[in-house]
PDB file of C-alpha atoms in Angstrom:
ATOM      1  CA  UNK A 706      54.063  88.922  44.805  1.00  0.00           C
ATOM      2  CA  UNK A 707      53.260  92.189  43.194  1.00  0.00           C
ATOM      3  CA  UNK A 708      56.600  94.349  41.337  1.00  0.00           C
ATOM      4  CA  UNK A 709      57.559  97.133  43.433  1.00  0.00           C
ATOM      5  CA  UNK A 710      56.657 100.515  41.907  1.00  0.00           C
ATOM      6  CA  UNK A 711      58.898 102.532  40.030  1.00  0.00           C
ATOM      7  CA  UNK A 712      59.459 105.844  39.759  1.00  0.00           C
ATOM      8  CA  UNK A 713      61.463 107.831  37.324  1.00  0.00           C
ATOM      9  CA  UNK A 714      61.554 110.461  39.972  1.00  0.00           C
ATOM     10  CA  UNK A 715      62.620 110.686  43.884  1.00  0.00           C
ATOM     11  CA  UNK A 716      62.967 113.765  46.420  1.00  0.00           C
ATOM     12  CA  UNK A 717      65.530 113.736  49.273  1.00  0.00           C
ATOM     13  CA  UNK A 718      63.929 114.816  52.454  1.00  0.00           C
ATOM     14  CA  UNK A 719      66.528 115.983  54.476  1.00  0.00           C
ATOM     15  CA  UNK A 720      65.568 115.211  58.229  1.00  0.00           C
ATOM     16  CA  UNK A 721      66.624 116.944  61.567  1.00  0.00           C
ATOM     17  CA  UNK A 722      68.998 114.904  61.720  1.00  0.00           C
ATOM     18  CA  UNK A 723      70.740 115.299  57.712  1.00  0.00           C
ATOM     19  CA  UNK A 724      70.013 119.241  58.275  1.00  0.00           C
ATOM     20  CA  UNK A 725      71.770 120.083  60.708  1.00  0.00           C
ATOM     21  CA  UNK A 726      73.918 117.474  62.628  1.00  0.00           C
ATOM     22  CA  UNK A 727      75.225 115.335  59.865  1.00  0.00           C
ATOM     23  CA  UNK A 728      74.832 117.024  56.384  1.00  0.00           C
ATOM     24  CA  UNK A 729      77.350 114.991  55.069  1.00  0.00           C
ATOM     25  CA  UNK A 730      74.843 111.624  54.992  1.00  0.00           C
ATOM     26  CA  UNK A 731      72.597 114.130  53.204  1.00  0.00           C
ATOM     27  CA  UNK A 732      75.521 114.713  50.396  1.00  0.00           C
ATOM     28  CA  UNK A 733      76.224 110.706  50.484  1.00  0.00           C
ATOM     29  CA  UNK A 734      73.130 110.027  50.183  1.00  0.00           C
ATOM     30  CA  UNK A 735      72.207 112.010  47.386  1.00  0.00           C
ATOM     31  CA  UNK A 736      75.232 110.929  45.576  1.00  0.00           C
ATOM     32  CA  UNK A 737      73.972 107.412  45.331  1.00  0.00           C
ATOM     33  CA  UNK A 738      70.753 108.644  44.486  1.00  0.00           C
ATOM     34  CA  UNK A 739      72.391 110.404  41.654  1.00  0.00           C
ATOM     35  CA  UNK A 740      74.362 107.589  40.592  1.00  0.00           C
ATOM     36  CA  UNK A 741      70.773 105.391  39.885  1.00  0.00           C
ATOM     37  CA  UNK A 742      70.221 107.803  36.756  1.00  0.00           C
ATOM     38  CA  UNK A 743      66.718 108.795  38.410  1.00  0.00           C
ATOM     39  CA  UNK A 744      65.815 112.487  38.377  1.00  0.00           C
ATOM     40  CA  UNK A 745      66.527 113.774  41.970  1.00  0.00           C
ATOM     41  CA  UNK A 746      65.405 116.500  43.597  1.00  0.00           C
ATOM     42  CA  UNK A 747      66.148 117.826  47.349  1.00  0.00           C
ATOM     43  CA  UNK A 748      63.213 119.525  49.035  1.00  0.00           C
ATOM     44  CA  UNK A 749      63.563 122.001  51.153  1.00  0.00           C
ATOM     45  CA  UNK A 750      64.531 120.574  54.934  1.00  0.00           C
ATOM     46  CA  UNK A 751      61.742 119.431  57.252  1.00  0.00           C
ATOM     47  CA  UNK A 752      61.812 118.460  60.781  1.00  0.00           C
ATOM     48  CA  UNK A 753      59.591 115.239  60.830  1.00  0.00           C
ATOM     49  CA  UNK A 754      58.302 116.475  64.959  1.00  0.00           C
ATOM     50  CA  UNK A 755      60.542 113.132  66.440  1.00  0.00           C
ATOM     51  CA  UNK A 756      62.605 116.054  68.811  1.00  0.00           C
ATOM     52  CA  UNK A 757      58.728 117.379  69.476  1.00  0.00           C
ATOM     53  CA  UNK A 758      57.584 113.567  70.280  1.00  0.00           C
ATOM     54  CA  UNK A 759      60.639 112.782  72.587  1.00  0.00           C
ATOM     55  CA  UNK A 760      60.065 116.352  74.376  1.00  0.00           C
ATOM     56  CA  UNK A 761      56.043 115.721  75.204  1.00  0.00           C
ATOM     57  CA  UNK A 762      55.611 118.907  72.970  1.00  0.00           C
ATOM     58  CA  UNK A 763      52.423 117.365  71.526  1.00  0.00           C
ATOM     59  CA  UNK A 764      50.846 120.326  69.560  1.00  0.00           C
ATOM     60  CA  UNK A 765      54.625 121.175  68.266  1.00  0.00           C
ATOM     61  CA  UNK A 766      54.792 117.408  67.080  1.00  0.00           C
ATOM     62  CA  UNK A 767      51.330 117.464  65.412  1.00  0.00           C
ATOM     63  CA  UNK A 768      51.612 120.665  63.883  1.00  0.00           C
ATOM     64  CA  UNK A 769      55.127 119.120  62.004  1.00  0.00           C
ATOM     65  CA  UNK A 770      53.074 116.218  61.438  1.00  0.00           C
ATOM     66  CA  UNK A 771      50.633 117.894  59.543  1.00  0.00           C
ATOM     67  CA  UNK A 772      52.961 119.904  57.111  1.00  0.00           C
ATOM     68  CA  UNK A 773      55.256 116.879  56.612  1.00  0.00           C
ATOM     69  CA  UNK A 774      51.929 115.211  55.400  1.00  0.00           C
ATOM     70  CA  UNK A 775      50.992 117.735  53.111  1.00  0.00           C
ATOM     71  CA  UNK A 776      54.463 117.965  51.722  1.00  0.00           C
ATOM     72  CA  UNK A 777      54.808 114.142  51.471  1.00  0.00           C
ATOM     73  CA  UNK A 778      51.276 113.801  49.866  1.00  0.00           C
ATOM     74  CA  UNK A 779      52.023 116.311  47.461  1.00  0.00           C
ATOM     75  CA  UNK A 780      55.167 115.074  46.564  1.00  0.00           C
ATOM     76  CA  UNK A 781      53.865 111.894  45.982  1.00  0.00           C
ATOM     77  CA  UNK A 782      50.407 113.241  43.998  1.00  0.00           C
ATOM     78  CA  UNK A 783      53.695 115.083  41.442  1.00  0.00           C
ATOM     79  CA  UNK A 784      55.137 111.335  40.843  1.00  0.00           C
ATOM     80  CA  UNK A 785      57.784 111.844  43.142  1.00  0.00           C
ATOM     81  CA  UNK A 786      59.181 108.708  45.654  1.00  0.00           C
ATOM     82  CA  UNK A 787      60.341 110.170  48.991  1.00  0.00           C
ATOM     83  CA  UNK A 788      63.486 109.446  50.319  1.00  0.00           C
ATOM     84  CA  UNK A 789      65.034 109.740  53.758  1.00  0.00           C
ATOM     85  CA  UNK A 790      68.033 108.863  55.525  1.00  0.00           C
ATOM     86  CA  UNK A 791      67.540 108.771  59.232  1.00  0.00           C
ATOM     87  CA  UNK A 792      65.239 105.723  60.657  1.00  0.00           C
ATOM     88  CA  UNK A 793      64.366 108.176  63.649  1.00  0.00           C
ATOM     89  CA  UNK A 794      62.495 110.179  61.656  1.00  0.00           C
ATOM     90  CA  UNK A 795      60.956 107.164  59.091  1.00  0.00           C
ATOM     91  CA  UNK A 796      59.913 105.532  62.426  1.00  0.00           C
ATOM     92  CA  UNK A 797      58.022 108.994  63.741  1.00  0.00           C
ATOM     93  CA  UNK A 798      56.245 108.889  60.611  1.00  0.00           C
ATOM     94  CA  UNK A 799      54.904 105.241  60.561  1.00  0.00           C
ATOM     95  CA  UNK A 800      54.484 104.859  64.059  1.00  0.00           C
ATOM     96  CA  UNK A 801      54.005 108.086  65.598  1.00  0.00           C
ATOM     97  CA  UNK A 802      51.692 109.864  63.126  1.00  0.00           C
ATOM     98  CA  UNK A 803      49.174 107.339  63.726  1.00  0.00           C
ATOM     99  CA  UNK A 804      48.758 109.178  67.726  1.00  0.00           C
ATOM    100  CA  UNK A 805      49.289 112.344  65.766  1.00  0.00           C
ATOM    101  CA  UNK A 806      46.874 112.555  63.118  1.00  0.00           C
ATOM    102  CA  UNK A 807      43.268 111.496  62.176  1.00  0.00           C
ATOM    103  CA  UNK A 808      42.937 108.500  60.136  1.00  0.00           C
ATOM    104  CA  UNK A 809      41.651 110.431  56.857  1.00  0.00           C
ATOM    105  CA  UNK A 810      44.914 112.786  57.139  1.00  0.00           C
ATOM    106  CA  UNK A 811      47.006 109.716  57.957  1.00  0.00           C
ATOM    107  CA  UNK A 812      46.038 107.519  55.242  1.00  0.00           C
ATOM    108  CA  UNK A 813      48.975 105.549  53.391  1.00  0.00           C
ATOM    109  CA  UNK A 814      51.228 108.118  54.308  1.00  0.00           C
ATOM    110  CA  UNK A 815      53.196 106.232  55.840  1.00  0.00           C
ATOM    111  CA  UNK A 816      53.798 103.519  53.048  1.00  0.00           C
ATOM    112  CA  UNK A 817      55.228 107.408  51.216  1.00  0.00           C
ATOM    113  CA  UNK A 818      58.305 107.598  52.882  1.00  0.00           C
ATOM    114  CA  UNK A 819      61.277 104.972  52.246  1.00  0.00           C
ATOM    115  CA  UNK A 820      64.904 104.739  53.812  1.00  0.00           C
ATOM    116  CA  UNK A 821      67.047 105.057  51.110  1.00  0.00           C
ATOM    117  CA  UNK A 822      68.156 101.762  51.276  1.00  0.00           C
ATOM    118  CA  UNK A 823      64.605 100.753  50.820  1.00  0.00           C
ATOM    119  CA  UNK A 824      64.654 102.599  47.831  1.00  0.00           C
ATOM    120  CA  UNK A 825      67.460 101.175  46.511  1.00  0.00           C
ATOM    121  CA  UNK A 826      66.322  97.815  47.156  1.00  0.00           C
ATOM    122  CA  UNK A 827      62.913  98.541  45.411  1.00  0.00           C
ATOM    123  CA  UNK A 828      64.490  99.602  42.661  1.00  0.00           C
ATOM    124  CA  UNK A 829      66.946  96.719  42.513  1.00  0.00           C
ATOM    125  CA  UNK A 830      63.898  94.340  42.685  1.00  0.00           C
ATOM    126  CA  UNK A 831      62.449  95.904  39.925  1.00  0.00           C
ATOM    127  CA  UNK A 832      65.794  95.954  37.647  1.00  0.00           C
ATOM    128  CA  UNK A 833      66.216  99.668  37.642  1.00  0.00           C
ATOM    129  CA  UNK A 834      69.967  99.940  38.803  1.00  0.00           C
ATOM    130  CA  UNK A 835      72.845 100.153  36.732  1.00  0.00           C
ATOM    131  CA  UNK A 836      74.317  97.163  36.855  1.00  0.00           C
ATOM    132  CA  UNK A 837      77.673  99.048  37.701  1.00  0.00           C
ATOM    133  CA  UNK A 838      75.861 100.481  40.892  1.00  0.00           C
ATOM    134  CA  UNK A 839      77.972  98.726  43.424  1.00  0.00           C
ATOM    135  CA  UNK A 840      81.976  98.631  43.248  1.00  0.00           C
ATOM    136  CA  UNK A 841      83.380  95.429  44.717  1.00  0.00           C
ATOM    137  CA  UNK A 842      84.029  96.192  47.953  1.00  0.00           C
ATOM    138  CA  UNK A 843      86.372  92.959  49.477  1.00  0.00           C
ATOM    139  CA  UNK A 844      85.438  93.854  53.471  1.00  0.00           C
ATOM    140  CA  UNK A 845      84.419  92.843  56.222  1.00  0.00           C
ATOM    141  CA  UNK A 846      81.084  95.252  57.095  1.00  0.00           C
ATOM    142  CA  UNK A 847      79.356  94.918  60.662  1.00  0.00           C
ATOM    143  CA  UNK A 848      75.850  95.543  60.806  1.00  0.00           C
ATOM    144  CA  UNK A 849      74.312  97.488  63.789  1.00  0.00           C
ATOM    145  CA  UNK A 850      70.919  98.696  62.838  1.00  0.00           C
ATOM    146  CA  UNK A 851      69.405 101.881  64.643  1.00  0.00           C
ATOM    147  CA  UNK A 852      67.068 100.970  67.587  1.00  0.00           C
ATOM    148  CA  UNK A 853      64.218 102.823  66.401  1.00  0.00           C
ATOM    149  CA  UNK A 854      64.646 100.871  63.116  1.00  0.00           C
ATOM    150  CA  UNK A 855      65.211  97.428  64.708  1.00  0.00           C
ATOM    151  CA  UNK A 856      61.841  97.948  67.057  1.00  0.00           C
ATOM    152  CA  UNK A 857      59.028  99.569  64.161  1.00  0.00           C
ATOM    153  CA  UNK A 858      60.315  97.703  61.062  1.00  0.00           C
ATOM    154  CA  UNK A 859      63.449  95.941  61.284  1.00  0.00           C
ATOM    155  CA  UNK A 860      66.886  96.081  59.146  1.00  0.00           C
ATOM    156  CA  UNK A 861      66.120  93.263  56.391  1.00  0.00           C
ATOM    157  CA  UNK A 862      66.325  96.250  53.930  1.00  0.00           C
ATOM    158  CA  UNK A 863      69.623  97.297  54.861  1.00  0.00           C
ATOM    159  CA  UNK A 864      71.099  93.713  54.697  1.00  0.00           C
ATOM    160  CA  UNK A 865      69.750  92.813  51.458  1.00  0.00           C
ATOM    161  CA  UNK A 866      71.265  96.158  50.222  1.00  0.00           C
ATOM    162  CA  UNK A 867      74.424  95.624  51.928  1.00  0.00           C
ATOM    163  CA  UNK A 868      74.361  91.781  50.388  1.00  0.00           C
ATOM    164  CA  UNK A 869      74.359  93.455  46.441  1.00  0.00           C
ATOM    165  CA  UNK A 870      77.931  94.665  47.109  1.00  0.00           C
ATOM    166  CA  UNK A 871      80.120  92.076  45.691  1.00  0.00           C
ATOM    167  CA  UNK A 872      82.823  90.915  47.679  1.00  0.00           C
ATOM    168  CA  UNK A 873      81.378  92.090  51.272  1.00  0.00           C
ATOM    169  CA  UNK A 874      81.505  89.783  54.190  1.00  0.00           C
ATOM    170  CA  UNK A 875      78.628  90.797  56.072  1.00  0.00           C
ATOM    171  CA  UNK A 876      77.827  90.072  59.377  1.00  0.00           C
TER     172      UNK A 876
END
């Protein structure tokens, strides 16, 4: 099995959904990402084309497509991992895109983007959290992963995460 790659640097994509329903994951989020001692930056927001896909508003969705591409690609050309927080919009990008874009424009791009628990996790795997990253937290936590999520590439990320927290029940 090959070591995860590390980054000493990570951009917070905020999504439709971060923007401009629920800006307060965005702040959570970067928090954590704060609290892993990597350099953090927040680009500026970007609508990933998922309210274009769901609409039939094909040429609206592919023209998102293509400058989320460029911005990803570039981001990740300047070192930088790519973080999001809303599995809608991580799902448009490595399922949808594919329909979207040619192949050549497509390449890994969607191997770019990571859930922020996936980033966590790769950085766990790799031992780059503090080791204080997680406060005990003696609870009982219910997992309900986001359709979207559950149907393109599943929740294991989220319930290893979850698992690191000493003291949770999970279930």
């Amino acid at each position: 099995m090959t070591e995860p790659r590390v980054r000493r640097k990570a951009v917070l994509f905020p999504d439709t959904f971060v923007e401009y329903h629920a800006p307060e994951v965005g702040l959570a989020a970067l928090r954590v990402m704060q609290a892993t001692g990597i350099d953090v930056r927040v680009s500026g927001p970007a609508c990933c084309g998922r309210p274009m896909i769901s609409q039939g508003l094909a040429r609206q969705a592919w023209e998102q497509a293509r400058i989320v591409s460029e911005t990803v690609n570039l981001l990740d050309r300047h070192g930088f991992d790519v973080v999001m927080c809303e599995p809608s919009c991580v799902t448009a990008i490595r399922d949808d895109y594919s329909l979207l874009l040619p192949g050549d424009t497509l390449g890994d791009l969607p191997d770019k983007v990571l859930l922020l628990e996936e980033w966590l996790l790769r950085l766990h795997q790799a031992g780059a959290l503090p080791p204080d990253m997680f406060a005990p937290m003696p609870a009982r936590v219910l997992v309900h992963g986001h359709c979207q999520q559950k149907a393109i590439f599943g929740t294991a990320a989220t319930v290893r995460l979850l698992k690191l927290i000493p003291g949770i029940d999970l279930r």
